[in-house]
Short mmCIF file of C-alpha atoms in Angstrom, two decimals:
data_model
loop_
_atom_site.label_atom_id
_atom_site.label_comp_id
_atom_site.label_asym_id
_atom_site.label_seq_id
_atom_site.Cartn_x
_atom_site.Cartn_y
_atom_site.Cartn_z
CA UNK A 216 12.07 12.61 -27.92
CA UNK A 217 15.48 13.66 -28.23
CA UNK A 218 15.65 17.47 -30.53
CA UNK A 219 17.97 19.97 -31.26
CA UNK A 220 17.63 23.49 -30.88
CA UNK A 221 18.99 25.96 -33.16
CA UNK A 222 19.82 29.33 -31.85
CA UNK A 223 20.34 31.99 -33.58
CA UNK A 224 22.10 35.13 -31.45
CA UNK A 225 21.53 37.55 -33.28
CA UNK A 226 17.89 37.09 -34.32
CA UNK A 227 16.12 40.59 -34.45
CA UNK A 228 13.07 40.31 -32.11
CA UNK A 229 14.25 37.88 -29.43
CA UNK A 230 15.94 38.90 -25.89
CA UNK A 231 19.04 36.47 -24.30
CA UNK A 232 16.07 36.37 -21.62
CA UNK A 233 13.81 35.46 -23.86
CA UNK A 234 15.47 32.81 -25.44
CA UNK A 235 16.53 31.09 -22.05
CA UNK A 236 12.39 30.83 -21.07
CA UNK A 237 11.81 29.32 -24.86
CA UNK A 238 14.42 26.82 -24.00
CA UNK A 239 13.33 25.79 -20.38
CA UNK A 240 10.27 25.13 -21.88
CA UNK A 241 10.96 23.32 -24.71
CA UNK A 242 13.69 20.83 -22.45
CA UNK A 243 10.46 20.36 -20.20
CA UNK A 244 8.95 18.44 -22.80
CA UNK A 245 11.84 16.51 -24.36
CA UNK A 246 15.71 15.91 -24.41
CA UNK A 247 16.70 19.01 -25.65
CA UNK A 248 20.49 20.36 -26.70
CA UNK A 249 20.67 23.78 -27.40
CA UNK A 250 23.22 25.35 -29.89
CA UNK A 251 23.75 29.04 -30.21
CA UNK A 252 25.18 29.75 -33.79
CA UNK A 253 28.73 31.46 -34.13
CA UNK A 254 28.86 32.11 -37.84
CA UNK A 255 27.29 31.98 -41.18
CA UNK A 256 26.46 28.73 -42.24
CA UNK A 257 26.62 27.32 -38.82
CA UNK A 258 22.81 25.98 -39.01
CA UNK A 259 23.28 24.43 -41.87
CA UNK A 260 26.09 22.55 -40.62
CA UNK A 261 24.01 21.79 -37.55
CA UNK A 262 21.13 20.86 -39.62
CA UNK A 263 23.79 18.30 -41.50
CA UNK A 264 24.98 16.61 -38.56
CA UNK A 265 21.30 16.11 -36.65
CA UNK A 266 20.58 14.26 -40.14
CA UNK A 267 23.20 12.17 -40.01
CA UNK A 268 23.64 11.45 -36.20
CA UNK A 269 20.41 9.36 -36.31
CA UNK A 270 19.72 9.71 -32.94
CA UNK A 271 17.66 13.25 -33.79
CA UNK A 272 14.01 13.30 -33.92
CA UNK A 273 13.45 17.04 -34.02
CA UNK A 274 15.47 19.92 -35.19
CA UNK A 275 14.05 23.51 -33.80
CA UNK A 276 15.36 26.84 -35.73
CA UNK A 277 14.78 29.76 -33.45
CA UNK A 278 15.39 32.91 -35.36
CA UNK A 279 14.40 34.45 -38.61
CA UNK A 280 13.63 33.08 -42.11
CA UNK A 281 17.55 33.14 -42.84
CA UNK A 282 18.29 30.91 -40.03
CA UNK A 283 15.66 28.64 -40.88
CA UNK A 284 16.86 28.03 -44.91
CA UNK A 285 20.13 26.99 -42.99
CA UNK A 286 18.38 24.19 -41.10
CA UNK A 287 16.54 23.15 -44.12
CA UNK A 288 19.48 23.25 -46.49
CA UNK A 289 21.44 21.07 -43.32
CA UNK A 290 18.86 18.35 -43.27
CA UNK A 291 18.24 17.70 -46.95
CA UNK A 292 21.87 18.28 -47.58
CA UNK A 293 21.78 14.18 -48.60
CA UNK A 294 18.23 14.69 -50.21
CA UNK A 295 14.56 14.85 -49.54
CA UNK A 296 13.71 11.72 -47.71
CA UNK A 297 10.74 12.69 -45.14
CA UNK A 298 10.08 9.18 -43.18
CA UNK A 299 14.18 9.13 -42.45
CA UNK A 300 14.99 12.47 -41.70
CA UNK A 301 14.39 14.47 -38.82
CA UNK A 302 11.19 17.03 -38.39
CA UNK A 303 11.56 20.38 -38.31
CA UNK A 304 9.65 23.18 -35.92
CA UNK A 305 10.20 26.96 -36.31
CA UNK A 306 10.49 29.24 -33.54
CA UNK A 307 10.09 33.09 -35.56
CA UNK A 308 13.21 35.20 -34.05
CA UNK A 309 13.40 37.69 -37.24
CA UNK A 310 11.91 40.78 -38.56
CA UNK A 311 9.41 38.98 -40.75
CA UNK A 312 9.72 35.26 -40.09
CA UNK A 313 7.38 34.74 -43.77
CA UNK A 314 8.13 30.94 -43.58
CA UNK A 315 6.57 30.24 -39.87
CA UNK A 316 3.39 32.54 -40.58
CA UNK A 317 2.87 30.77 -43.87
CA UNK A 318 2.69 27.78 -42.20
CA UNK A 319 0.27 29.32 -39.72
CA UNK A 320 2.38 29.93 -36.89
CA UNK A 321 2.16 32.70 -34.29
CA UNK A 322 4.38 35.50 -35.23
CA UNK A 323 5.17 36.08 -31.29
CA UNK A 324 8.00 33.74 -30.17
CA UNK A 325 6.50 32.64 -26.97
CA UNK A 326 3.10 32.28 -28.78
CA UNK A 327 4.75 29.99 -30.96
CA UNK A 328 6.49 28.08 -28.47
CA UNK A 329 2.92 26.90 -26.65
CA UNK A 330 1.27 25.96 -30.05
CA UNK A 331 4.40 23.94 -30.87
CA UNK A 332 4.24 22.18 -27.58
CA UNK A 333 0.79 21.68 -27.96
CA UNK A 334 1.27 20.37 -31.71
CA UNK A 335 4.04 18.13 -30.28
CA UNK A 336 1.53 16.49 -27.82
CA UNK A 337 -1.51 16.54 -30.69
CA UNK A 338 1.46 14.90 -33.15
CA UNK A 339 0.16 17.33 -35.62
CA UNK A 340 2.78 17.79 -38.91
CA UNK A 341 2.32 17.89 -42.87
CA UNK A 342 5.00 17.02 -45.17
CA UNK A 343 5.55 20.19 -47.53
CA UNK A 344 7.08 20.80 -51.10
CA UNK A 345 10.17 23.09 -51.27
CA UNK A 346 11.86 24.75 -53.83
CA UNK A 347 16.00 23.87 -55.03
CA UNK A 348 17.62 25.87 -57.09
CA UNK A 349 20.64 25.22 -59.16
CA UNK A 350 23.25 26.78 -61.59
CA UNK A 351 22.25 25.26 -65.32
CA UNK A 352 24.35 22.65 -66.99
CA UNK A 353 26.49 24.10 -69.85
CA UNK A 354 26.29 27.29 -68.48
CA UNK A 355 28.98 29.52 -66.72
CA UNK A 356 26.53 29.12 -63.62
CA UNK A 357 26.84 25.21 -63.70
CA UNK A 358 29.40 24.38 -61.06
CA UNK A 359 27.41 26.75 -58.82
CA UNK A 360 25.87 24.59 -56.03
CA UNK A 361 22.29 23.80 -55.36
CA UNK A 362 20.28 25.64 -52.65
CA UNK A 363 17.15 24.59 -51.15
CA UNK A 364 14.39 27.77 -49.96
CA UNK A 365 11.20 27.41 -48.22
CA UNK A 366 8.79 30.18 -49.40
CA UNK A 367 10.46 32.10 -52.26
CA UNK A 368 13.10 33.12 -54.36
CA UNK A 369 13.84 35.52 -57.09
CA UNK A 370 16.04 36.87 -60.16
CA UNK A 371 16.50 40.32 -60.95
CA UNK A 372 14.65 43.50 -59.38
CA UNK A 373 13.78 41.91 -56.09
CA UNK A 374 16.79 40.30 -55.04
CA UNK A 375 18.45 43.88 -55.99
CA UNK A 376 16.37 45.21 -53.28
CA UNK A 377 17.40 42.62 -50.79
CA UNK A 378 21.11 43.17 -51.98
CA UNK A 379 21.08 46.93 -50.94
CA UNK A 380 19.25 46.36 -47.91
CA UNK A 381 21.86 43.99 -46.60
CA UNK A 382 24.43 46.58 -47.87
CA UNK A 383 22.84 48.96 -45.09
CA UNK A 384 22.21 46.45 -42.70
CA UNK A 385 26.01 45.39 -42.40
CA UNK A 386 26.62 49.57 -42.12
CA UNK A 387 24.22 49.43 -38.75
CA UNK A 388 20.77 50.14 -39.96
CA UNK A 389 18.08 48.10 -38.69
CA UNK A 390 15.35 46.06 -40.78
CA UNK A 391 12.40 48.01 -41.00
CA UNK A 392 9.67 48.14 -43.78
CA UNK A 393 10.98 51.69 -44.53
CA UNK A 394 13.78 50.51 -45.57
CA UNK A 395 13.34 47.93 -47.75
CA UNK A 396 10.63 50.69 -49.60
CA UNK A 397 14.01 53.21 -49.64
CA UNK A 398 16.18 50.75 -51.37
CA UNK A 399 13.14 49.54 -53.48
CA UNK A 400 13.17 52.98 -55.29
CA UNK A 401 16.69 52.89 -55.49
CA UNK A 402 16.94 49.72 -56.97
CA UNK A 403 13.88 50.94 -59.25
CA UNK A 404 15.54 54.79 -60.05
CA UNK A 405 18.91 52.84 -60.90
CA UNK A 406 17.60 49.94 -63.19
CA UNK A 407 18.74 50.44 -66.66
CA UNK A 408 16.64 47.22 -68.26
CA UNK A 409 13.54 48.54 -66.54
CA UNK A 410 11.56 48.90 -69.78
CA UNK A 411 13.65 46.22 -71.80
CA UNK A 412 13.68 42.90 -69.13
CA UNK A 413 16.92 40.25 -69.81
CA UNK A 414 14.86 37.51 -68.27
CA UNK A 415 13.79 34.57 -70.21
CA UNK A 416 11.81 31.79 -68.71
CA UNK A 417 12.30 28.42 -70.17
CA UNK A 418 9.94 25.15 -69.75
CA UNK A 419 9.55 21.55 -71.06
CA UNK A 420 6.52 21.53 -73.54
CA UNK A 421 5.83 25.20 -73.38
CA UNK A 422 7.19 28.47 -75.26
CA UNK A 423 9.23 30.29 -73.62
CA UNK A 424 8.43 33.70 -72.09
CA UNK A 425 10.82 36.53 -72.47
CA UNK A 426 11.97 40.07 -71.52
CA UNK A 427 11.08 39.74 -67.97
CA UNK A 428 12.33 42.32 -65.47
CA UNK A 429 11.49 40.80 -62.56
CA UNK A 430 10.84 37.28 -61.74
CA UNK A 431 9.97 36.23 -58.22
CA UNK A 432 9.51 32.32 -57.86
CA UNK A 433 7.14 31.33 -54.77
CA UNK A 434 6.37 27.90 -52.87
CA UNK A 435 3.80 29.31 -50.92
CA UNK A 436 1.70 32.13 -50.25
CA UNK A 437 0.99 34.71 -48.98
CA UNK A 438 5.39 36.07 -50.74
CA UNK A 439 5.88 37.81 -47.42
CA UNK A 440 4.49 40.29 -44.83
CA UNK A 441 4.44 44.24 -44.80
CA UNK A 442 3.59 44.65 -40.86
CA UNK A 443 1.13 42.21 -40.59
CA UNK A 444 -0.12 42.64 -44.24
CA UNK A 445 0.28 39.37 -46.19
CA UNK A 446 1.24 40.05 -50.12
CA UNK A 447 -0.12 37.18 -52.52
CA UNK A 448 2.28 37.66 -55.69
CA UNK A 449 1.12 34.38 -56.26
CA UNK A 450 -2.15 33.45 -54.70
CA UNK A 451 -2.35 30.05 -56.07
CA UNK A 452 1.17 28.70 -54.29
CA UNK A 453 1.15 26.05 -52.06
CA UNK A 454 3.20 23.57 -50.13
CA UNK A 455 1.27 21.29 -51.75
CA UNK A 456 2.31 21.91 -55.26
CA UNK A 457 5.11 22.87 -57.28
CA UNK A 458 6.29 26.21 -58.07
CA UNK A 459 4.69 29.20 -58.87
CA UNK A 460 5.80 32.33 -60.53
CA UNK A 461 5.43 36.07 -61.38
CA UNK A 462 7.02 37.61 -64.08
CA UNK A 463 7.04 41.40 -65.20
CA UNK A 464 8.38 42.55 -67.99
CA UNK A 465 7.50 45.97 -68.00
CA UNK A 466 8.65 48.43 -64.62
CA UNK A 467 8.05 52.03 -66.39
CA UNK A 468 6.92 54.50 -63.26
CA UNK A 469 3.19 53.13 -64.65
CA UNK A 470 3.89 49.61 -64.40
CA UNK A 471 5.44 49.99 -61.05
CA UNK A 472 2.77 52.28 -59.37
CA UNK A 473 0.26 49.78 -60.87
CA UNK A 474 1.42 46.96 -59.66
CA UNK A 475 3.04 48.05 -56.14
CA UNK A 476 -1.02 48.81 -55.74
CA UNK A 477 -2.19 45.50 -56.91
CA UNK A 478 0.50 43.50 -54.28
CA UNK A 479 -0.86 45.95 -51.59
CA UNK A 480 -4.23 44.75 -52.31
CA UNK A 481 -3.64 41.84 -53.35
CA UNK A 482 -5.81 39.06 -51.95
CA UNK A 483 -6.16 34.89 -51.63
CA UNK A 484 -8.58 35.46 -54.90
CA UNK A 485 -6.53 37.67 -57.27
CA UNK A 486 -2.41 38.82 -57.78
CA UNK A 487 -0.34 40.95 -59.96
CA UNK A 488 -2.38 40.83 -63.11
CA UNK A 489 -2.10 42.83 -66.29
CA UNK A 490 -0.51 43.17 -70.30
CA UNK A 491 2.76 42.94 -68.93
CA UNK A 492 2.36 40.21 -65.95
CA UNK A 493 3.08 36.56 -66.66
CA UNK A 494 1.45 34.17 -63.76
CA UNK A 495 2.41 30.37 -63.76
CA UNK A 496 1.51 27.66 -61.24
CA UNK A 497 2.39 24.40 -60.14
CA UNK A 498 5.64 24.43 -62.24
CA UNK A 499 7.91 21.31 -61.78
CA UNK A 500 10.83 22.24 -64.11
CA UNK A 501 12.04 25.39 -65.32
CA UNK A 502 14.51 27.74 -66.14
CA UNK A 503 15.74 31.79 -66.12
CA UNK A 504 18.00 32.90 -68.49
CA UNK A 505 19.21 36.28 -68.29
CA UNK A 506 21.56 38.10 -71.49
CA UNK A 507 23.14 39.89 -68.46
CA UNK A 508 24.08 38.70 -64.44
CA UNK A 509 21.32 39.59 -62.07
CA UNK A 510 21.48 39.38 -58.37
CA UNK A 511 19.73 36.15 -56.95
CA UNK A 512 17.96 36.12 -54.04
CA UNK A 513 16.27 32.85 -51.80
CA UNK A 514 13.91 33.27 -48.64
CA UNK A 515 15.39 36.93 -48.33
CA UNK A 516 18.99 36.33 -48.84
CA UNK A 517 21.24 37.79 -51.22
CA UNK A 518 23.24 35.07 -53.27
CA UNK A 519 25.22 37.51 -55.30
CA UNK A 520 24.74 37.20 -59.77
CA UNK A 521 23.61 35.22 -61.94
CA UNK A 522 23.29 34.69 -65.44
CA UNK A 523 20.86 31.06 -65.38
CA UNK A 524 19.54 29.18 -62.53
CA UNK A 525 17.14 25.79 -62.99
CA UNK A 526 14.32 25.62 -60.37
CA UNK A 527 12.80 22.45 -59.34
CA UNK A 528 9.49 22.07 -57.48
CA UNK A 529 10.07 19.12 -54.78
CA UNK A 530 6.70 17.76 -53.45
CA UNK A 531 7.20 16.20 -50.29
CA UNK A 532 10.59 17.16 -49.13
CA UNK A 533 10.74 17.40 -45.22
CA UNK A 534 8.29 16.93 -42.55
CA UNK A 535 7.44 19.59 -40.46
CA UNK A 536 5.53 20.01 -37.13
CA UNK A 537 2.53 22.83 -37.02
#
């Protein structure tokens, strides 16, 4: 088997020691080139050129959910075909890695490194649905490119979040849970459309649903991980369907206490629920409109505004081994 590992430096939770064991024991199995990334967007572009080099069985991402939407983006960057293109593995490197423990992965890096040897050996892989965003025809957004994420993605409040917490990550601080909870009442003390939402969520055969503050747009659950506390925003999301989504249109200091305590105890049964919580599942086709641009976020990274952005549920876009 000839496979290509993606390296990212600069992933959170990984040593230069570490990585160099992960590696040894990965080339012990297969024919193994290793790449270290030296800028953003490199493992995308090395995701690109194992797809079209044909020669490329495997592609490995070792680092966090950012470096792993690269890959992904790379290797569908001619389209979802799953029989042609390479299969993917993930290696968790990052703070949170939501996208490897969704699929069921150990969070630890050498953990995961003997249970993907072992599922190399077993040949055990599922072909998953993922999620591609794009800017809407006749809007200003149109000529804005399409983007493929793995476990979420979101318009509005959340992505705010993520914007500020990359604001203070790029001035030193590191990525901790406290954090992201600081800039989450920042976000929340500085929203002015709190109580009125700009969001409107539009469908084929169904009304629309409007004034939504938040809208967070999963592909699988559990959303993401507070420690090692899985959130189900959507409990119903799968890589086996199409997309689900939460909506909110109401974050008055209520609203948000109520439903920050219904993610926290959220559960595989029951989400978000409530007057002023819209839950949707297995969506296909759809589409946000907002009267003003809101920051866009996908698998945890800040895309910048946004005024409308078409989602498309893609069943059976990539192989993957787990």
């Amino acid at each position: 088997m000839r496979a290509l590992l993606v390296v990212n430096p600069a992933a959170t939770t990984t040593s230069a020691r570490t990585r160099d064991v992960l590696i040894h024991a990965l080339a012990s199995e297969m024919k193994l080139e290793a790449v270290t990334t030296e800028y953003r967007g490199h493992a995308r572009d090395l995701g690109r050129q194992a797809t079209e080099s044909k020669d490329i069985d495997l592609v490995v991402a070792l680092g966090g959910d950012g470096t792993v939407n690269e890959v992904v983006n790379g290797l569908l960057h001619h389209g979802p075909d799953p029989e042609r293109l390479p299969r993917l593995a993930v290696v968790p490197g990052g703070s949170t890695n939501v996208f490897a423990r969704a699929l069921g992965l150990p969070n630890d890096a050498v953990e995961a490194t003997g249970a993907l040897l072992d599922a190399l050996r077993e040949e055990r892989e599922r072909t998953i649905g993922l999620g591609l965003a794009a800017g809407t025809p006749g809007t200003e957004d149109e000529a804005v490119p399409s983007r493929w994420f793995t476990f979420c993605a979101g318009l509005g409040f959340d992505a705010g979040v993520i914007g500020r917490v990359e604001q203070q990550r790029e001035r030193g601080k590191r990525s901790t849970h406290a954090l992201y909870l600081r800039q989450a009442m920042r976000t929340f003390l500085d929203e002015p459309h709190r109580r009125h939402g700009t969001i409107t969520l539009e469908r084929p055969g169904a009304d629309p649903v409007a004034d939504l503050v938040l809208s967070i747009i999963c592909n699988t659950s559990p959303w993401t991980f507070l420690g090692n506390r899985p959130v189900y925003a959507a409990p119903k999301a799968s890589f086996d369907t199409g997309l689900d989504v939460l909506g909110l249109s109401r974050m008055s200091t209520t609203a948000v206490a109520r439903y920050a305590t219904q993610l926290l105890t959220s559960s595989p049964e029951r989400g978000p629920h409530g007057k002023h919580a819209a839950s949707l599942h297995d969506l296909t086709d759809f589409t946000l409109h907002s009267k003003v641009p809101l920051p866009l976020q996908m698998d945890g990274d800040h895309l910048g505004l946004r005024t409308s952005v078409t989602f498309t549920g893609v069943r059976r876009a990539l192989r993957v081994i787990v």
